[in-house]
DNA sequence: GTGATTGTAGAACAGGTGTTCGTTATGCTT
DNA sequence: AAGCATAACGAACACCTGTTCTACAATCAC
């Protein structure tokens, strides 16, 4: 892949921005105007070079038939995840049902890079309400990505429902003889010990996403 | 959102497939052929309905100017972000240079949904090393998405370099008369006060991503 | 039934848009 | 200076494509 001329680089950038902005590719004359090029034939000329270099693909006689080859490869590494509800200290944790799995049926969905879910299929998202999970380094408004499991390995972070206290928390779970140790992610804080019968594992924490600004 | 007719549903599906297949939207006549519709005016008629229902957007006088508004617009909403370094308590915060902006020139990049960056151009990522930022509810190994700015509004979370202490932190910044208040995100913790000359704003925190499992 | 509403047909029009062609600069090699 | 590849220019052409118009069928309300 040779180095592009400055003009060609501007064109590629323009096409990218136009595409993600408007949702459809630019026409030759859009590029001409957007990159301050004097003639459509100059655009055509450089577009052909960009195609022969493998940066784009052109479809003859098709209006706006320009496809980006460099970036667009990654397009399907976005995974839709259903946001099935809130998680708060005093409220039961929403549990996914066959219904809520259907992305189309859920009121809200978010899209996350496939690297975050690592290809897991049964991932859902919860929005954190309240400051009760700061000991898990999780803030009000954070999004928690969960995987639906009924048991977790030692040391994994899980959404836990404490039946007796009627309380939901996110803790690292350690199974010990005759009791379960619930350790906050902030390891300076003291663990909580609970009876196995009192603990309901609702899911495993996959990731946390916090949007600040 | 009302019920779509069978024909309209076929059209939407066709547009989705065409778009993800070819990379550009179909023309009216593409839809006509792809959905076995007898006339272009019928396509036009139903497209207008779909637009008024909020399923698509049409751009007048623009060839192939159809945009999908529903969730299927996943095409290229992934944005590459350069991971330009680590952030740790005792080390200077890496600052982006024109070099590191070039996604191709950086050793590591990550891809995040466009919703996270909200279209900002000058976004980079730092990996957090150490537990020094737990008071900002940020853990060892977290990824912090930053925007390169030299000043922030009151209350915004920023990466701050304290010259005197030679220390980097992430705090909410409040400008007060003759001093700057640095407030941990965990609001139960006490603020830190610093001299304006001692504070260097290195960037604004956009988001935090933590991958747990 | 009548009339309104919705959906379908076919064709033609007008403007958008890719393409082509002859010509002229520009830069590098010999 | 001459030769040659690269790049730019402007205009015209031809097709693609959105749009519009009239006519007609199907459904429903009254």
PDB file of N, CA, C and O in Angstrom, chain A residues 90-162:
ATOM      1  N   UNK A  90     -31.780  -1.993  47.102  1.00  0.00           N
ATOM      2  CA  UNK A  90     -32.947  -2.560  47.758  1.00  0.00           C
ATOM      3  C   UNK A  90     -33.933  -3.260  46.858  1.00  0.00           C
ATOM      4  O   UNK A  90     -34.986  -3.675  47.310  1.00  0.00           O
ATOM      5  N   UNK A  91     -33.605  -3.394  45.606  1.00  0.00           N
ATOM      6  CA  UNK A  91     -34.567  -3.970  44.675  1.00  0.00           C
ATOM      7  C   UNK A  91     -34.041  -5.262  44.086  1.00  0.00           C
ATOM      8  O   UNK A  91     -32.845  -5.398  43.856  1.00  0.00           O
ATOM      9  N   UNK A  92     -34.932  -6.197  43.817  1.00  0.00           N
ATOM     10  CA  UNK A  92     -34.501  -7.450  43.186  1.00  0.00           C
ATOM     11  C   UNK A  92     -33.811  -7.182  41.864  1.00  0.00           C
ATOM     12  O   UNK A  92     -34.161  -6.236  41.146  1.00  0.00           O
ATOM     13  N   UNK A  93     -32.868  -8.039  41.548  1.00  0.00           N
ATOM     14  CA  UNK A  93     -32.120  -7.865  40.314  1.00  0.00           C
ATOM     15  C   UNK A  93     -32.935  -8.423  39.152  1.00  0.00           C
ATOM     16  O   UNK A  93     -33.406  -9.556  39.219  1.00  0.00           O
ATOM     17  N   UNK A  94     -33.129  -7.650  38.107  1.00  0.00           N
ATOM     18  CA  UNK A  94     -33.867  -8.178  36.952  1.00  0.00           C
ATOM     19  C   UNK A  94     -33.139  -9.378  36.369  1.00  0.00           C
ATOM     20  O   UNK A  94     -31.915  -9.367  36.225  1.00  0.00           O
ATOM     21  N   UNK A  95     -33.879 -10.404  36.073  1.00  0.00           N
ATOM     22  CA  UNK A  95     -33.306 -11.621  35.504  1.00  0.00           C
ATOM     23  C   UNK A  95     -33.813 -11.767  34.083  1.00  0.00           C
ATOM     24  O   UNK A  95     -35.001 -11.589  33.826  1.00  0.00           O
ATOM     25  N   UNK A  96     -32.916 -12.062  33.176  1.00  0.00           N
ATOM     26  CA  UNK A  96     -33.355 -12.180  31.775  1.00  0.00           C
ATOM     27  C   UNK A  96     -34.293 -13.360  31.575  1.00  0.00           C
ATOM     28  O   UNK A  96     -34.112 -14.423  32.173  1.00  0.00           O
ATOM     29  N   UNK A  97     -35.278 -13.152  30.756  1.00  0.00           N
ATOM     30  CA  UNK A  97     -36.195 -14.206  30.355  1.00  0.00           C
ATOM     31  C   UNK A  97     -36.072 -14.383  28.848  1.00  0.00           C
ATOM     32  O   UNK A  97     -35.497 -13.530  28.181  1.00  0.00           O
ATOM     33  N   UNK A  98     -36.567 -15.493  28.359  1.00  0.00           N
ATOM     34  CA  UNK A  98     -36.515 -15.685  26.900  1.00  0.00           C
ATOM     35  C   UNK A  98     -37.053 -14.472  26.143  1.00  0.00           C
ATOM     36  O   UNK A  98     -36.610 -14.175  25.035  1.00  0.00           O
ATOM     37  N   UNK A  99     -37.989 -13.789  26.760  1.00  0.00           N
ATOM     38  CA  UNK A  99     -38.558 -12.602  26.133  1.00  0.00           C
ATOM     39  C   UNK A  99     -37.543 -11.492  25.990  1.00  0.00           C
ATOM     40  O   UNK A  99     -37.364 -10.925  24.924  1.00  0.00           O
ATOM     41  N   UNK A 100     -36.891 -11.206  27.109  1.00  0.00           N
ATOM     42  CA  UNK A 100     -35.966 -10.071  27.076  1.00  0.00           C
ATOM     43  C   UNK A 100     -34.731 -10.349  26.238  1.00  0.00           C
ATOM     44  O   UNK A 100     -33.998  -9.425  25.901  1.00  0.00           O
ATOM     45  N   UNK A 101     -34.472 -11.600  25.925  1.00  0.00           N
ATOM     46  CA  UNK A 101     -33.329 -11.878  25.056  1.00  0.00           C
ATOM     47  C   UNK A 101     -33.550 -11.329  23.663  1.00  0.00           C
ATOM     48  O   UNK A 101     -32.613 -10.999  22.963  1.00  0.00           O
ATOM     49  N   UNK A 102     -34.790 -11.306  23.273  1.00  0.00           N
ATOM     50  CA  UNK A 102     -35.094 -10.820  21.937  1.00  0.00           C
ATOM     51  C   UNK A 102     -34.800  -9.328  21.878  1.00  0.00           C
ATOM     52  O   UNK A 102     -35.514  -8.516  22.444  1.00  0.00           O
ATOM     53  N   UNK A 103     -33.737  -9.017  21.200  1.00  0.00           N
ATOM     54  CA  UNK A 103     -33.272  -7.632  21.176  1.00  0.00           C
ATOM     55  C   UNK A 103     -34.362  -6.687  20.692  1.00  0.00           C
ATOM     56  O   UNK A 103     -34.482  -5.559  21.154  1.00  0.00           O
ATOM     57  N   UNK A 104     -35.186  -7.180  19.775  1.00  0.00           N
ATOM     58  CA  UNK A 104     -36.195  -6.299  19.204  1.00  0.00           C
ATOM     59  C   UNK A 104     -37.307  -5.996  20.198  1.00  0.00           C
ATOM     60  O   UNK A 104     -37.965  -4.976  20.115  1.00  0.00           O
ATOM     61  N   UNK A 105     -37.502  -6.904  21.153  1.00  0.00           N
ATOM     62  CA  UNK A 105     -38.638  -6.757  22.053  1.00  0.00           C
ATOM     63  C   UNK A 105     -38.311  -5.862  23.249  1.00  0.00           C
ATOM     64  O   UNK A 105     -39.207  -5.450  23.972  1.00  0.00           O
ATOM     65  N   UNK A 106     -37.042  -5.571  23.444  1.00  0.00           N
ATOM     66  CA  UNK A 106     -36.645  -4.798  24.615  1.00  0.00           C
ATOM     67  C   UNK A 106     -36.678  -3.315  24.289  1.00  0.00           C
ATOM     68  O   UNK A 106     -36.353  -2.899  23.190  1.00  0.00           O
ATOM     69  N   UNK A 107     -37.094  -2.557  25.270  1.00  0.00           N
ATOM     70  CA  UNK A 107     -37.233  -1.119  25.030  1.00  0.00           C
ATOM     71  C   UNK A 107     -35.894  -0.498  24.685  1.00  0.00           C
ATOM     72  O   UNK A 107     -35.794   0.352  23.814  1.00  0.00           O
ATOM     73  N   UNK A 108     -34.863  -0.925  25.367  1.00  0.00           N
ATOM     74  CA  UNK A 108     -33.582  -0.263  25.168  1.00  0.00           C
ATOM     75  C   UNK A 108     -32.497  -1.288  24.883  1.00  0.00           C
ATOM     76  O   UNK A 108     -32.440  -2.341  25.489  1.00  0.00           O
ATOM     77  N   UNK A 109     -31.637  -0.958  23.970  1.00  0.00           N
ATOM     78  CA  UNK A 109     -30.470  -1.795  23.726  1.00  0.00           C
ATOM     79  C   UNK A 109     -29.243  -0.906  23.610  1.00  0.00           C
ATOM     80  O   UNK A 109     -29.346   0.274  23.319  1.00  0.00           O
ATOM     81  N   UNK A 110     -28.111  -1.482  23.856  1.00  0.00           N
ATOM     82  CA  UNK A 110     -26.862  -0.765  23.617  1.00  0.00           C
ATOM     83  C   UNK A 110     -25.969  -1.662  22.774  1.00  0.00           C
ATOM     84  O   UNK A 110     -26.206  -2.871  22.661  1.00  0.00           O
ATOM     85  N   UNK A 111     -24.965  -1.081  22.184  1.00  0.00           N
ATOM     86  CA  UNK A 111     -24.082  -1.873  21.353  1.00  0.00           C
ATOM     87  C   UNK A 111     -22.671  -1.761  21.898  1.00  0.00           C
ATOM     88  O   UNK A 111     -22.190  -0.671  22.175  1.00  0.00           O
ATOM     89  N   UNK A 112     -22.065  -2.910  22.055  1.00  0.00           N
ATOM     90  CA  UNK A 112     -20.722  -2.928  22.622  1.00  0.00           C
ATOM     91  C   UNK A 112     -19.797  -3.694  21.683  1.00  0.00           C
ATOM     92  O   UNK A 112     -20.249  -4.548  20.912  1.00  0.00           O
ATOM     93  N   UNK A 113     -18.531  -3.376  21.711  1.00  0.00           N
ATOM     94  CA  UNK A 113     -17.575  -4.107  20.874  1.00  0.00           C
ATOM     95  C   UNK A 113     -17.539  -5.576  21.275  1.00  0.00           C
ATOM     96  O   UNK A 113     -17.669  -5.917  22.459  1.00  0.00           O
ATOM     97  N   UNK A 114     -17.360  -6.423  20.287  1.00  0.00           N
ATOM     98  CA  UNK A 114     -17.356  -7.853  20.543  1.00  0.00           C
ATOM     99  C   UNK A 114     -16.254  -8.248  21.528  1.00  0.00           C
ATOM    100  O   UNK A 114     -16.393  -9.222  22.271  1.00  0.00           O
ATOM    101  N   UNK A 115     -15.184  -7.468  21.561  1.00  0.00           N
ATOM    102  CA  UNK A 115     -14.097  -7.794  22.484  1.00  0.00           C
ATOM    103  C   UNK A 115     -14.582  -7.762  23.929  1.00  0.00           C
ATOM    104  O   UNK A 115     -14.070  -8.479  24.785  1.00  0.00           O
ATOM    105  N   UNK A 116     -15.537  -6.915  24.218  1.00  0.00           N
ATOM    106  CA  UNK A 116     -16.008  -6.804  25.595  1.00  0.00           C
ATOM    107  C   UNK A 116     -16.768  -8.065  26.017  1.00  0.00           C
ATOM    108  O   UNK A 116     -16.562  -8.581  27.099  1.00  0.00           O
ATOM    109  N   UNK A 117     -17.626  -8.532  25.153  1.00  0.00           N
ATOM    110  CA  UNK A 117     -18.396  -9.735  25.519  1.00  0.00           C
ATOM    111  C   UNK A 117     -17.624 -11.002  25.215  1.00  0.00           C
ATOM    112  O   UNK A 117     -17.999 -12.074  25.675  1.00  0.00           O
ATOM    113  N   UNK A 118     -16.574 -10.879  24.430  1.00  0.00           N
ATOM    114  CA  UNK A 118     -15.745 -12.033  24.038  1.00  0.00           C
ATOM    115  C   UNK A 118     -16.598 -13.153  23.448  1.00  0.00           C
ATOM    116  O   UNK A 118     -16.391 -14.330  23.736  1.00  0.00           O
ATOM    117  N   UNK A 119     -17.587 -12.749  22.675  1.00  0.00           N
ATOM    118  CA  UNK A 119     -18.361 -13.752  21.952  1.00  0.00           C
ATOM    119  C   UNK A 119     -19.437 -14.451  22.764  1.00  0.00           C
ATOM    120  O   UNK A 119     -20.131 -15.306  22.240  1.00  0.00           O
ATOM    121  N   UNK A 120     -19.549 -14.098  24.037  1.00  0.00           N
ATOM    122  CA  UNK A 120     -20.603 -14.737  24.825  1.00  0.00           C
ATOM    123  C   UNK A 120     -21.969 -14.371  24.264  1.00  0.00           C
ATOM    124  O   UNK A 120     -22.201 -13.251  23.818  1.00  0.00           O
ATOM    125  N   UNK A 121     -22.865 -15.313  24.322  1.00  0.00           N
ATOM    126  CA  UNK A 121     -24.175 -15.079  23.721  1.00  0.00           C
ATOM    127  C   UNK A 121     -25.160 -14.484  24.724  1.00  0.00           C
ATOM    128  O   UNK A 121     -25.983 -13.643  24.404  1.00  0.00           O
ATOM    129  N   UNK A 122     -25.068 -14.950  25.969  1.00  0.00           N
ATOM    130  CA  UNK A 122     -26.108 -14.636  26.953  1.00  0.00           C
ATOM    131  C   UNK A 122     -25.707 -13.448  27.823  1.00  0.00           C
ATOM    132  O   UNK A 122     -25.606 -13.543  29.030  1.00  0.00           O
ATOM    133  N   UNK A 123     -25.471 -12.346  27.146  1.00  0.00           N
ATOM    134  CA  UNK A 123     -25.052 -11.150  27.858  1.00  0.00           C
ATOM    135  C   UNK A 123     -26.187 -10.134  27.875  1.00  0.00           C
ATOM    136  O   UNK A 123     -26.882  -9.949  26.875  1.00  0.00           O
ATOM    137  N   UNK A 124     -26.395  -9.524  29.031  1.00  0.00           N
ATOM    138  CA  UNK A 124     -27.376  -8.453  29.125  1.00  0.00           C
ATOM    139  C   UNK A 124     -26.785  -7.318  29.956  1.00  0.00           C
ATOM    140  O   UNK A 124     -25.704  -7.476  30.532  1.00  0.00           O
ATOM    141  N   UNK A 125     -27.479  -6.217  29.990  1.00  0.00           N
ATOM    142  CA  UNK A 125     -26.930  -5.045  30.660  1.00  0.00           C
ATOM    143  C   UNK A 125     -27.906  -4.526  31.706  1.00  0.00           C
ATOM    144  O   UNK A 125     -29.123  -4.628  31.549  1.00  0.00           O
ATOM    145  N   UNK A 126     -27.358  -4.004  32.784  1.00  0.00           N
ATOM    146  CA  UNK A 126     -28.156  -3.382  33.833  1.00  0.00           C
ATOM    147  C   UNK A 126     -27.605  -2.004  34.115  1.00  0.00           C
ATOM    148  O   UNK A 126     -26.396  -1.780  34.072  1.00  0.00           O
ATOM    149  N   UNK A 127     -28.495  -1.096  34.410  1.00  0.00           N
ATOM    150  CA  UNK A 127     -28.060   0.252  34.754  1.00  0.00           C
ATOM    151  C   UNK A 127     -28.068   0.389  36.276  1.00  0.00           C
ATOM    152  O   UNK A 127     -29.035   0.010  36.929  1.00  0.00           O
ATOM    153  N   UNK A 128     -27.004   0.914  36.806  1.00  0.00           N
ATOM    154  CA  UNK A 128     -26.869   0.995  38.252  1.00  0.00           C
ATOM    155  C   UNK A 128     -27.580   2.248  38.769  1.00  0.00           C
ATOM    156  O   UNK A 128     -27.366   3.354  38.260  1.00  0.00           O
ATOM    157  N   UNK A 129     -28.414   2.018  39.776  1.00  0.00           N
ATOM    158  CA  UNK A 129     -29.128   3.147  40.379  1.00  0.00           C
ATOM    159  C   UNK A 129     -28.651   3.304  41.817  1.00  0.00           C
ATOM    160  O   UNK A 129     -28.722   2.348  42.604  1.00  0.00           O
ATOM    161  N   UNK A 130     -28.165   4.449  42.144  1.00  0.00           N
ATOM    162  CA  UNK A 130     -27.742   4.713  43.511  1.00  0.00           C
ATOM    163  C   UNK A 130     -26.268   4.461  43.747  1.00  0.00           C
ATOM    164  O   UNK A 130     -25.562   3.897  42.909  1.00  0.00           O
ATOM    165  N   UNK A 131     -25.822   4.900  44.914  1.00  0.00           N
ATOM    166  CA  UNK A 131     -24.401   4.871  45.228  1.00  0.00           C
ATOM    167  C   UNK A 131     -24.024   3.644  46.057  1.00  0.00           C
ATOM    168  O   UNK A 131     -22.941   3.599  46.618  1.00  0.00           O
ATOM    169  N   UNK A 132     -24.917   2.662  46.118  1.00  0.00           N
ATOM    170  CA  UNK A 132     -24.684   1.576  47.065  1.00  0.00           C
ATOM    171  C   UNK A 132     -23.525   0.674  46.656  1.00  0.00           C
ATOM    172  O   UNK A 132     -23.115  -0.178  47.434  1.00  0.00           O
ATOM    173  N   UNK A 133     -22.994   0.817  45.461  1.00  0.00           N
ATOM    174  CA  UNK A 133     -21.977  -0.120  45.010  1.00  0.00           C
ATOM    175  C   UNK A 133     -20.618   0.531  44.817  1.00  0.00           C
ATOM    176  O   UNK A 133     -19.788   0.023  44.060  1.00  0.00           O
ATOM    177  N   UNK A 134     -20.419   1.628  45.511  1.00  0.00           N
ATOM    178  CA  UNK A 134     -19.112   2.275  45.390  1.00  0.00           C
ATOM    179  C   UNK A 134     -18.013   1.358  45.912  1.00  0.00           C
ATOM    180  O   UNK A 134     -16.867   1.449  45.465  1.00  0.00           O
ATOM    181  N   UNK A 135     -18.358   0.471  46.816  1.00  0.00           N
ATOM    182  CA  UNK A 135     -17.310  -0.437  47.291  1.00  0.00           C
ATOM    183  C   UNK A 135     -16.923  -1.453  46.219  1.00  0.00           C
ATOM    184  O   UNK A 135     -15.900  -2.109  46.328  1.00  0.00           O
ATOM    185  N   UNK A 136     -17.725  -1.551  45.186  1.00  0.00           N
ATOM    186  CA  UNK A 136     -17.343  -2.359  44.041  1.00  0.00           C
ATOM    187  C   UNK A 136     -16.751  -1.483  42.944  1.00  0.00           C
ATOM    188  O   UNK A 136     -16.579  -1.924  41.812  1.00  0.00           O
ATOM    189  N   UNK A 137     -16.458  -0.239  43.296  1.00  0.00           N
ATOM    190  CA  UNK A 137     -15.938   0.755  42.350  1.00  0.00           C
ATOM    191  C   UNK A 137     -16.925   0.979  41.207  1.00  0.00           C
ATOM    192  O   UNK A 137     -16.541   1.124  40.055  1.00  0.00           O
ATOM    193  N   UNK A 138     -18.182   0.972  41.572  1.00  0.00           N
ATOM    194  CA  UNK A 138     -19.222   1.177  40.572  1.00  0.00           C
ATOM    195  C   UNK A 138     -20.092   2.340  41.011  1.00  0.00           C
ATOM    196  O   UNK A 138     -20.547   2.385  42.163  1.00  0.00           O
ATOM    197  N   UNK A 139     -20.303   3.244  40.102  1.00  0.00           N
ATOM    198  CA  UNK A 139     -20.950   4.512  40.416  1.00  0.00           C
ATOM    199  C   UNK A 139     -22.416   4.505  39.992  1.00  0.00           C
ATOM    200  O   UNK A 139     -22.857   3.630  39.242  1.00  0.00           O
ATOM    201  N   UNK A 140     -23.126   5.474  40.481  1.00  0.00           N
ATOM    202  CA  UNK A 140     -24.492   5.695  40.030  1.00  0.00           C
ATOM    203  C   UNK A 140     -24.479   5.983  38.528  1.00  0.00           C
ATOM    204  O   UNK A 140     -23.701   6.804  38.057  1.00  0.00           O
ATOM    205  N   UNK A 141     -25.330   5.284  37.800  1.00  0.00           N
ATOM    206  CA  UNK A 141     -25.410   5.531  36.371  1.00  0.00           C
ATOM    207  C   UNK A 141     -24.532   4.633  35.525  1.00  0.00           C
ATOM    208  O   UNK A 141     -24.660   4.623  34.300  1.00  0.00           O
ATOM    209  N   UNK A 142     -23.640   3.904  36.135  1.00  0.00           N
ATOM    210  CA  UNK A 142     -22.794   2.990  35.370  1.00  0.00           C
ATOM    211  C   UNK A 142     -23.635   1.903  34.706  1.00  0.00           C
ATOM    212  O   UNK A 142     -24.714   1.555  35.172  1.00  0.00           O
ATOM    213  N   UNK A 143     -23.104   1.389  33.630  1.00  0.00           N
ATOM    214  CA  UNK A 143     -23.732   0.249  32.972  1.00  0.00           C
ATOM    215  C   UNK A 143     -22.921  -1.001  33.295  1.00  0.00           C
ATOM    216  O   UNK A 143     -21.701  -1.009  33.131  1.00  0.00           O
ATOM    217  N   UNK A 144     -23.606  -2.027  33.770  1.00  0.00           N
ATOM    218  CA  UNK A 144     -22.924  -3.277  34.095  1.00  0.00           C
ATOM    219  C   UNK A 144     -23.333  -4.337  33.075  1.00  0.00           C
ATOM    220  O   UNK A 144     -24.522  -4.583  32.877  1.00  0.00           O
ATOM    221  N   UNK A 145     -22.335  -4.912  32.443  1.00  0.00           N
ATOM    222  CA  UNK A 145     -22.600  -6.008  31.508  1.00  0.00           C
ATOM    223  C   UNK A 145     -22.554  -7.323  32.273  1.00  0.00           C
ATOM    224  O   UNK A 145     -21.567  -7.634  32.946  1.00  0.00           O
ATOM    225  N   UNK A 146     -23.613  -8.090  32.141  1.00  0.00           N
ATOM    226  CA  UNK A 146     -23.750  -9.316  32.927  1.00  0.00           C
ATOM    227  C   UNK A 146     -23.878 -10.527  32.010  1.00  0.00           C
ATOM    228  O   UNK A 146     -24.372 -10.422  30.892  1.00  0.00           O
ATOM    229  N   UNK A 147     -23.417 -11.652  32.541  1.00  0.00           N
ATOM    230  CA  UNK A 147     -23.676 -12.919  31.859  1.00  0.00           C
ATOM    231  C   UNK A 147     -24.542 -13.770  32.762  1.00  0.00           C
ATOM    232  O   UNK A 147     -24.279 -13.886  33.959  1.00  0.00           O
ATOM    233  N   UNK A 148     -25.554 -14.371  32.169  1.00  0.00           N
ATOM    234  CA  UNK A 148     -26.514 -15.128  32.956  1.00  0.00           C
ATOM    235  C   UNK A 148     -25.926 -16.484  33.333  1.00  0.00           C
ATOM    236  O   UNK A 148     -25.821 -17.380  32.497  1.00  0.00           O
ATOM    237  N   UNK A 149     -25.538 -16.627  34.591  1.00  0.00           N
ATOM    238  CA  UNK A 149     -25.048 -17.920  35.094  1.00  0.00           C
ATOM    239  C   UNK A 149     -25.640 -18.118  36.478  1.00  0.00           C
ATOM    240  O   UNK A 149     -26.001 -17.162  37.163  1.00  0.00           O
ATOM    241  N   UNK A 150     -25.737 -19.361  36.882  1.00  0.00           N
ATOM    242  CA  UNK A 150     -26.290 -19.625  38.209  1.00  0.00           C
ATOM    243  C   UNK A 150     -25.189 -19.922  39.217  1.00  0.00           C
ATOM    244  O   UNK A 150     -25.432 -19.996  40.414  1.00  0.00           O
ATOM    245  N   UNK A 151     -23.984 -20.111  38.737  1.00  0.00           N
ATOM    246  CA  UNK A 151     -22.866 -20.327  39.650  1.00  0.00           C
ATOM    247  C   UNK A 151     -21.619 -19.695  39.048  1.00  0.00           C
ATOM    248  O   UNK A 151     -21.506 -19.567  37.821  1.00  0.00           O
ATOM    249  N   UNK A 152     -20.710 -19.295  39.919  1.00  0.00           N
ATOM    250  CA  UNK A 152     -19.494 -18.651  39.430  1.00  0.00           C
ATOM    251  C   UNK A 152     -18.279 -19.331  40.053  1.00  0.00           C
ATOM    252  O   UNK A 152     -18.373 -19.992  41.081  1.00  0.00           O
ATOM    253  N   UNK A 153     -17.139 -19.133  39.427  1.00  0.00           N
ATOM    254  CA  UNK A 153     -15.895 -19.644  39.987  1.00  0.00           C
ATOM    255  C   UNK A 153     -15.434 -18.745  41.131  1.00  0.00           C
ATOM    256  O   UNK A 153     -15.860 -17.588  41.238  1.00  0.00           O
ATOM    257  N   UNK A 154     -14.575 -19.292  41.933  1.00  0.00           N
ATOM    258  CA  UNK A 154     -14.036 -18.525  43.046  1.00  0.00           C
ATOM    259  C   UNK A 154     -13.353 -17.241  42.572  1.00  0.00           C
ATOM    260  O   UNK A 154     -12.546 -17.259  41.640  1.00  0.00           O
ATOM    261  N   UNK A 155     -13.694 -16.167  43.228  1.00  0.00           N
ATOM    262  CA  UNK A 155     -13.026 -14.912  42.934  1.00  0.00           C
ATOM    263  C   UNK A 155     -13.677 -14.098  41.834  1.00  0.00           C
ATOM    264  O   UNK A 155     -13.261 -12.981  41.559  1.00  0.00           O
ATOM    265  N   UNK A 156     -14.687 -14.638  41.213  1.00  0.00           N
ATOM    266  CA  UNK A 156     -15.337 -13.876  40.151  1.00  0.00           C
ATOM    267  C   UNK A 156     -16.351 -12.894  40.727  1.00  0.00           C
ATOM    268  O   UNK A 156     -16.996 -13.158  41.751  1.00  0.00           O
ATOM    269  N   UNK A 157     -16.480 -11.789  40.020  1.00  0.00           N
ATOM    270  CA  UNK A 157     -17.431 -10.765  40.433  1.00  0.00           C
ATOM    271  C   UNK A 157     -18.832 -11.169  39.975  1.00  0.00           C
ATOM    272  O   UNK A 157     -19.019 -11.569  38.837  1.00  0.00           O
ATOM    273  N   UNK A 158     -19.786 -11.081  40.900  1.00  0.00           N
ATOM    274  CA  UNK A 158     -21.130 -11.541  40.568  1.00  0.00           C
ATOM    275  C   UNK A 158     -22.175 -10.589  41.133  1.00  0.00           C
ATOM    276  O   UNK A 158     -21.916  -9.837  42.079  1.00  0.00           O
ATOM    277  N   UNK A 159     -23.322 -10.617  40.493  1.00  0.00           N
ATOM    278  CA  UNK A 159     -24.478  -9.938  41.063  1.00  0.00           C
ATOM    279  C   UNK A 159     -25.140 -10.895  42.045  1.00  0.00           C
ATOM    280  O   UNK A 159     -25.511 -12.005  41.689  1.00  0.00           O
ATOM    281  N   UNK A 160     -25.264 -10.463  43.260  1.00  0.00           N
ATOM    282  CA  UNK A 160     -25.725 -11.347  44.330  1.00  0.00           C
ATOM    283  C   UNK A 160     -26.990 -10.780  44.959  1.00  0.00           C
ATOM    284  O   UNK A 160     -27.082  -9.574  45.229  1.00  0.00           O
ATOM    285  N   UNK A 161     -27.944 -11.672  45.192  1.00  0.00           N
ATOM    286  CA  UNK A 161     -29.163 -11.285  45.896  1.00  0.00           C
ATOM    287  C   UNK A 161     -29.155 -11.957  47.267  1.00  0.00           C
ATOM    288  O   UNK A 161     -29.071 -13.184  47.357  1.00  0.00           O
ATOM    289  N   UNK A 162     -29.160 -11.148  48.292  1.00  0.00           N
ATOM    290  CA  UNK A 162     -29.170 -11.677  49.654  1.00  0.00           C
ATOM    291  C   UNK A 162     -30.612 -11.776  50.116  1.00  0.00           C
ATOM    292  O   UNK A 162     -31.271 -10.754  50.352  1.00  0.00           O
TER     293      UNK A 162
END
